[in-house]
Amino acid sequence: MKPQVRVVLAVVAVGLVGFVAWRLWGPGTAHPRRLSGYVEGETLYVGASAAGPVSTVSVQRGQRVAAGQPLFALDAAQLVAARDQAASQAAAAQSQALDAEKGQRPAELAVYDAQRAAAAAQLAQAQADYDRVAPLAAKGFYAQARLDQARATLRTAQANVRTVERQREVGTLGARPDAVRAARSQAAAARDQLVLAQDRLDQISPRAPTAARVQDVFYQPGEWVAANQPVVALLADDRVRLRFYVPQAEVALYRPGTRIAFECDGCKSGLQARINFVSPRAEFTPPVIYSRDARDRLVFLVEALPDRPTDLPPGLPVDVVPLKGAGK
């Protein structure tokens, strides 16, 4: 064999040995043991119960929203008019119910007072006439018919006074109990209609049910949306969770409520999570769980960095630190 060939073979052999050694003991080849998993999130699709044109969209894709923050609104002209009409009817029914419980107005009671004063004056005059006629009739100066007439006039005046007094007492009372109950029922029904109209108005301007990140916006102002059609998709904070797989020999260590530490590419250090579910069934490792070396070849579309460590994009692979006592 020629010397040049032997030199080349020696160089190749040395290089091969060096490459194998680098792969076995070089930097980055020895990683601490981790449990592979990924981030999963459930999307909330928010729509309106009524159809109509989109009036405003208050959020944009990637934005964080707080619980109760407005998301979008449909055109509310008709529903606002219906709500205002229901409010007017409720106010009218409430006024009628209150009026039924009250007596007559002071001006109307003043009329009864005047009538009572007139009746009292007539009674006084009748009483004076009777007091004058009765002694004279007893002495024979007046006929018995004159005395009877004076007595009848006196009784009529007394009856008139009692009538006016009873009319004034009735005037201070409200309507009959049945009429009052009916008026109250009508007022309650009108209030229910107002609540229903307001609820319909609120349903076309939904608010975020919980703190979340806006995942997508499907419609823009001016576009027509059908009833119950999603307009905004939210990724709620309380619906983001880690899914990772534990060997069957170690699953007894992982109980609901146990806290774990995990890592992910591009994430801050010191991330933790709390276990809330352990499957009762065993399964083969899913093909979606890649090794650490294979993960380096994956790419993700990044539109914005999360503001907080808990804002993890669904689909992001994670490495969970095994609990103490797990197999090495």
Coordinates of C-alpha atoms in Angstrom, one line a residue:
M1 CA 0.0 0.0 0.0
K2 CA 1.3 3.4 -0.9
P3 CA 2.4 5.7 1.9
Q4 CA 0.0 8.4 0.8
V5 CA -3.0 6.0 1.0
R6 CA -1.9 4.9 4.5
V7 CA -1.8 8.6 5.6
V8 CA -5.2 9.3 4.2
L9 CA -6.7 6.2 5.9
A10 CA -5.1 7.2 9.2
V11 CA -6.5 10.7 9.0
V12 CA -10.0 9.3 8.2
A13 CA -9.8 6.9 11.1
V14 CA -8.7 9.6 13.6
G15 CA -11.5 11.9 12.3
L16 CA -14.1 9.1 12.7
V17 CA -13.0 8.3 16.2
G18 CA -13.0 12.0 17.1
F19 CA -16.6 12.4 15.7
V20 CA -17.9 9.4 17.7
A21 CA -16.2 10.7 20.8
W22 CA -17.7 14.1 20.3
R23 CA -21.2 12.7 19.8
L24 CA -20.9 10.6 22.9
W25 CA -19.1 12.9 25.3
G26 CA -19.3 16.3 23.6
P27 CA -21.2 19.3 24.9
G28 CA -25.0 19.3 24.5
T29 CA -25.2 15.5 24.2
A30 CA -26.0 14.8 27.8
H31 CA -29.3 16.2 28.9
P32 CA -31.0 15.7 32.2
R33 CA -33.9 13.3 32.1
R34 CA -37.2 15.0 31.3
L35 CA -40.8 14.0 30.7
S36 CA -41.9 15.2 27.3
G37 CA -45.2 16.9 26.8
Y38 CA -46.9 19.9 25.2
V39 CA -49.2 22.8 25.9
E40 CA -52.9 22.4 25.2
G41 CA -55.6 25.0 25.3
E42 CA -59.4 24.9 24.8
T43 CA -60.8 27.8 22.6
L44 CA -63.9 29.7 23.7
Y45 CA -66.0 30.8 20.7
V46 CA -68.0 33.9 21.5
G47 CA -71.0 34.9 19.4
A48 CA -74.3 36.7 19.6
S49 CA -77.7 35.1 19.9
A50 CA -79.2 37.4 17.3
A51 CA -78.2 38.1 13.7
G52 CA -77.2 41.5 12.4
P53 CA -74.4 43.7 11.2
V54 CA -71.3 44.0 13.3
S55 CA -71.2 47.5 14.7
T56 CA -67.9 47.5 16.7
V57 CA -65.0 45.1 17.4
S58 CA -63.2 46.2 20.6
V59 CA -60.4 43.6 20.5
Q60 CA -57.8 42.4 18.0
R61 CA -55.9 39.1 17.6
G62 CA -53.2 38.5 20.2
Q63 CA -54.6 41.0 22.6
R64 CA -55.1 40.2 26.3
V65 CA -58.6 40.9 27.8
A66 CA -59.8 40.9 31.3
A67 CA -63.0 39.3 32.6
G68 CA -66.0 41.5 31.7
Q69 CA -64.1 43.5 29.0
P70 CA -66.3 44.2 25.9
L71 CA -65.4 42.1 22.9
F72 CA -67.8 43.3 20.1
A73 CA -71.3 44.6 19.5
L74 CA -73.9 44.2 16.8
D75 CA -76.1 47.1 15.6
A76 CA -78.5 47.7 18.4
A77 CA -81.0 50.3 17.0
Q78 CA -84.0 48.0 17.1
L79 CA -83.2 46.4 20.4
V80 CA -82.5 49.8 22.0
A81 CA -85.9 51.0 20.8
A82 CA -87.5 47.8 22.2
R83 CA -85.7 48.3 25.5
D84 CA -86.7 51.9 25.8
Q85 CA -90.4 51.0 25.1
A86 CA -90.3 48.3 27.7
A87 CA -88.8 50.8 30.2
S88 CA -91.6 53.2 29.5
Q89 CA -94.2 50.5 29.9
A90 CA -92.6 49.4 33.2
A91 CA -92.6 52.9 34.5
A92 CA -96.3 53.4 33.5
A93 CA -97.3 50.2 35.2
Q94 CA -95.4 51.0 38.3
S95 CA -97.1 54.4 38.5
Q96 CA -100.5 52.9 38.1
A97 CA -99.7 50.4 40.9
L98 CA -98.6 53.2 43.2
D99 CA -101.7 55.3 42.3
A100 CA -103.9 52.3 43.1
E101 CA -102.5 52.2 46.6
K102 CA -103.0 55.9 47.2
G103 CA -106.2 57.8 48.0
Q104 CA -107.5 60.8 46.1
R105 CA -105.5 64.0 45.7
P106 CA -105.6 66.8 48.3
A107 CA -107.6 69.0 45.9
E108 CA -110.2 66.3 45.6
L109 CA -110.3 65.8 49.3
A110 CA -110.7 69.6 49.7
V111 CA -114.0 69.3 47.8
Y112 CA -115.3 66.8 50.3
D113 CA -114.2 69.2 53.1
A114 CA -116.3 72.0 51.5
Q115 CA -119.3 69.7 51.1
R116 CA -118.9 68.6 54.7
A117 CA -118.9 72.2 55.9
A118 CA -122.0 73.0 53.9
A119 CA -123.7 69.9 55.3
A120 CA -122.7 70.9 58.8
A121 CA -124.2 74.4 58.2
Q122 CA -127.5 72.9 57.0
L123 CA -127.5 70.6 60.0
A124 CA -127.1 73.5 62.4
Q125 CA -129.9 75.4 60.7
A126 CA -132.2 72.4 60.8
Q127 CA -131.3 71.8 64.4
A128 CA -132.2 75.4 65.3
D129 CA -135.5 75.2 63.4
Y130 CA -136.4 72.0 65.2
D131 CA -135.5 73.4 68.6
R132 CA -137.7 76.5 67.9
V133 CA -140.7 74.6 66.5
A134 CA -140.8 71.7 69.1
P135 CA -141.7 73.8 72.2
L136 CA -144.3 75.9 70.3
A137 CA -145.9 72.7 68.8
A138 CA -146.1 71.3 72.3
K139 CA -148.0 74.4 73.4
G140 CA -150.3 74.2 70.5
F141 CA -149.0 77.2 68.5
Y142 CA -147.8 75.0 65.6
A143 CA -149.6 72.1 64.1
Q144 CA -148.1 68.6 64.4
A145 CA -147.4 68.6 60.7
R146 CA -145.0 71.6 61.2
L147 CA -143.1 69.7 63.9
D148 CA -142.9 66.6 61.7
Q149 CA -141.5 68.7 58.8
A150 CA -138.8 70.2 61.1
R151 CA -137.9 66.8 62.4
A152 CA -137.5 65.4 58.9
T153 CA -135.4 68.3 57.8
L154 CA -133.1 67.8 60.8
R155 CA -132.7 64.1 60.1
T156 CA -132.0 64.8 56.4
A157 CA -129.3 67.3 57.4
Q158 CA -127.7 64.8 59.8
A159 CA -127.7 62.1 57.1
N160 CA -126.1 64.5 54.7
V161 CA -123.3 65.2 57.1
R162 CA -122.6 61.5 57.6
T163 CA -122.7 60.9 53.9
V164 CA -120.1 63.5 53.2
E165 CA -117.9 62.3 56.0
R166 CA -118.0 58.7 54.6
Q167 CA -117.2 59.9 51.1
R168 CA -114.1 61.7 52.5
E169 CA -113.0 58.6 54.3
V170 CA -113.3 56.6 51.2
G171 CA -111.4 59.2 49.3
T172 CA -108.4 58.7 51.6
L173 CA -108.3 55.0 50.7
G174 CA -106.7 53.4 47.7
A175 CA -108.4 51.0 45.2
R176 CA -109.9 47.8 46.3
P177 CA -107.4 45.0 47.4
D178 CA -108.1 43.0 44.2
A179 CA -107.5 46.0 42.0
V180 CA -104.3 46.8 43.9
R181 CA -103.0 43.2 43.5
A182 CA -103.8 43.3 39.8
A183 CA -101.9 46.6 39.4
R184 CA -98.9 45.2 41.2
S185 CA -99.0 42.1 39.0
Q186 CA -99.0 44.2 35.9
A187 CA -96.1 46.2 37.2
A188 CA -94.1 43.1 37.9
A189 CA -94.8 41.7 34.4
A190 CA -93.7 45.0 32.8
R191 CA -90.5 44.9 34.8
D192 CA -89.9 41.3 33.6
Q193 CA -90.3 42.5 30.0
L194 CA -87.8 45.2 30.6
V195 CA -85.3 42.7 32.0
L196 CA -85.8 40.5 29.0
A197 CA -85.3 43.4 26.6
Q198 CA -82.1 44.5 28.4
D199 CA -80.9 40.9 28.3
R200 CA -81.4 40.7 24.5
L201 CA -79.5 44.0 24.2
D202 CA -76.6 42.6 26.3
Q203 CA -76.5 39.4 24.2
I204 CA -75.5 41.4 21.1
S205 CA -72.6 43.0 22.9
P206 CA -70.8 40.1 24.7
R207 CA -68.1 40.6 27.3
A208 CA -65.1 38.3 28.0
P209 CA -66.3 35.6 30.5
T210 CA -62.8 35.3 32.0
A211 CA -59.3 36.6 31.5
A212 CA -58.0 35.4 28.2
R213 CA -56.0 36.1 25.1
V214 CA -57.8 36.8 21.8
Q215 CA -56.9 33.9 19.5
D216 CA -58.8 35.1 16.4
V217 CA -61.4 37.7 15.2
F218 CA -63.6 36.3 12.4
Y219 CA -65.7 39.4 11.5
Q220 CA -65.1 43.1 11.1
P221 CA -67.4 46.1 11.5
G222 CA -69.9 46.3 8.7
E223 CA -70.0 42.5 8.1
W224 CA -73.3 40.6 8.6
V225 CA -73.1 37.8 11.1
A226 CA -75.7 35.1 11.6
A227 CA -77.2 34.2 15.0
N228 CA -74.9 32.1 17.2
Q229 CA -72.0 32.5 14.7
P230 CA -68.6 32.9 16.5
V231 CA -67.2 36.4 16.1
V232 CA -64.2 36.2 18.5
A233 CA -62.2 33.2 19.6
L234 CA -60.6 33.4 23.1
L235 CA -57.9 31.3 24.7
A236 CA -58.9 31.5 28.4
D237 CA -56.1 31.4 31.0
D238 CA -58.0 28.8 33.0
R239 CA -58.3 26.5 30.0
V240 CA -54.5 26.3 29.2
R241 CA -52.9 23.2 30.6
L242 CA -49.8 20.9 30.2
R243 CA -50.1 17.4 28.9
F244 CA -47.2 15.1 29.5
Y245 CA -46.6 11.4 29.8
V246 CA -45.2 9.5 32.8
P247 CA -43.9 5.9 32.7
Q248 CA -46.3 3.5 34.3
A249 CA -43.7 2.6 37.0
E250 CA -43.7 6.2 38.2
V251 CA -47.3 7.2 37.8
A252 CA -48.1 6.6 41.5
L253 CA -45.9 9.7 42.3
Y254 CA -48.1 12.0 40.3
R255 CA -51.3 12.8 42.1
P256 CA -53.9 15.6 41.6
G257 CA -52.7 18.7 43.5
T258 CA -49.0 17.9 43.2
R259 CA -46.9 20.7 41.9
I260 CA -44.3 20.1 39.1
A261 CA -41.6 22.2 37.4
F262 CA -41.3 22.4 33.7
E263 CA -39.3 24.0 31.0
C264 CA -39.9 25.1 27.4
D265 CA -38.0 26.7 24.6
G266 CA -37.9 30.5 24.9
C267 CA -39.7 30.5 28.2
K268 CA -38.5 32.0 31.5
S269 CA -37.0 29.7 34.1
G270 CA -38.8 28.5 37.3
L271 CA -42.1 27.7 35.7
Q272 CA -44.4 25.5 37.7
A273 CA -47.8 23.8 37.3
R274 CA -50.3 21.9 39.4
I275 CA -51.6 18.4 38.4
N276 CA -55.4 18.3 38.2
F277 CA -56.0 15.0 36.4
V278 CA -54.3 11.6 36.1
S279 CA -55.7 9.3 33.5
P280 CA -56.8 5.9 34.8
R281 CA -55.9 4.1 31.6
A282 CA -52.5 3.3 30.2
E283 CA -51.6 4.0 26.5
F284 CA -48.7 3.9 24.2
T285 CA -46.6 7.0 23.8
P286 CA -48.3 9.2 21.2
P287 CA -46.4 10.0 18.0
V288 CA -46.8 13.7 18.7
I289 CA -44.3 13.5 21.5
Y290 CA -40.9 14.1 19.9
S291 CA -37.5 13.7 21.4
R292 CA -35.4 16.7 22.4
D293 CA -33.2 16.3 19.4
A294 CA -36.1 16.2 17.0
R295 CA -37.7 19.2 18.6
D296 CA -34.8 21.4 17.5
R297 CA -36.0 20.9 13.9
L298 CA -39.5 22.2 14.7
V299 CA -40.6 25.8 14.0
F300 CA -43.5 27.8 15.4
L301 CA -45.2 31.0 14.0
V302 CA -44.6 33.6 16.7
E303 CA -46.7 36.8 16.5
A304 CA -46.0 38.2 20.0
L305 CA -44.2 37.2 23.2
P306 CA -46.5 36.4 26.1
D307 CA -46.7 39.1 28.8
R308 CA -46.7 36.6 31.6
P309 CA -45.0 33.1 31.9
T310 CA -48.5 31.5 32.1
D311 CA -49.3 32.7 28.6
L312 CA -48.1 29.6 26.8
P313 CA -49.1 29.0 23.2
P314 CA -50.9 25.7 22.6
G315 CA -48.8 23.2 20.9
L316 CA -45.5 24.3 22.4
P317 CA -43.4 21.3 23.5
V318 CA -42.4 21.3 27.2
D319 CA -40.0 19.3 29.3
V320 CA -41.3 18.4 32.8
V321 CA -38.8 17.9 35.5
P322 CA -39.5 14.4 37.1
L323 CA -40.5 14.4 40.7
K324 CA -38.1 13.3 43.3
G325 CA -38.1 9.5 43.6
A326 CA -38.8 8.9 39.9
G327 CA -36.6 6.4 38.1
K328 CA -33.3 7.7 36.8

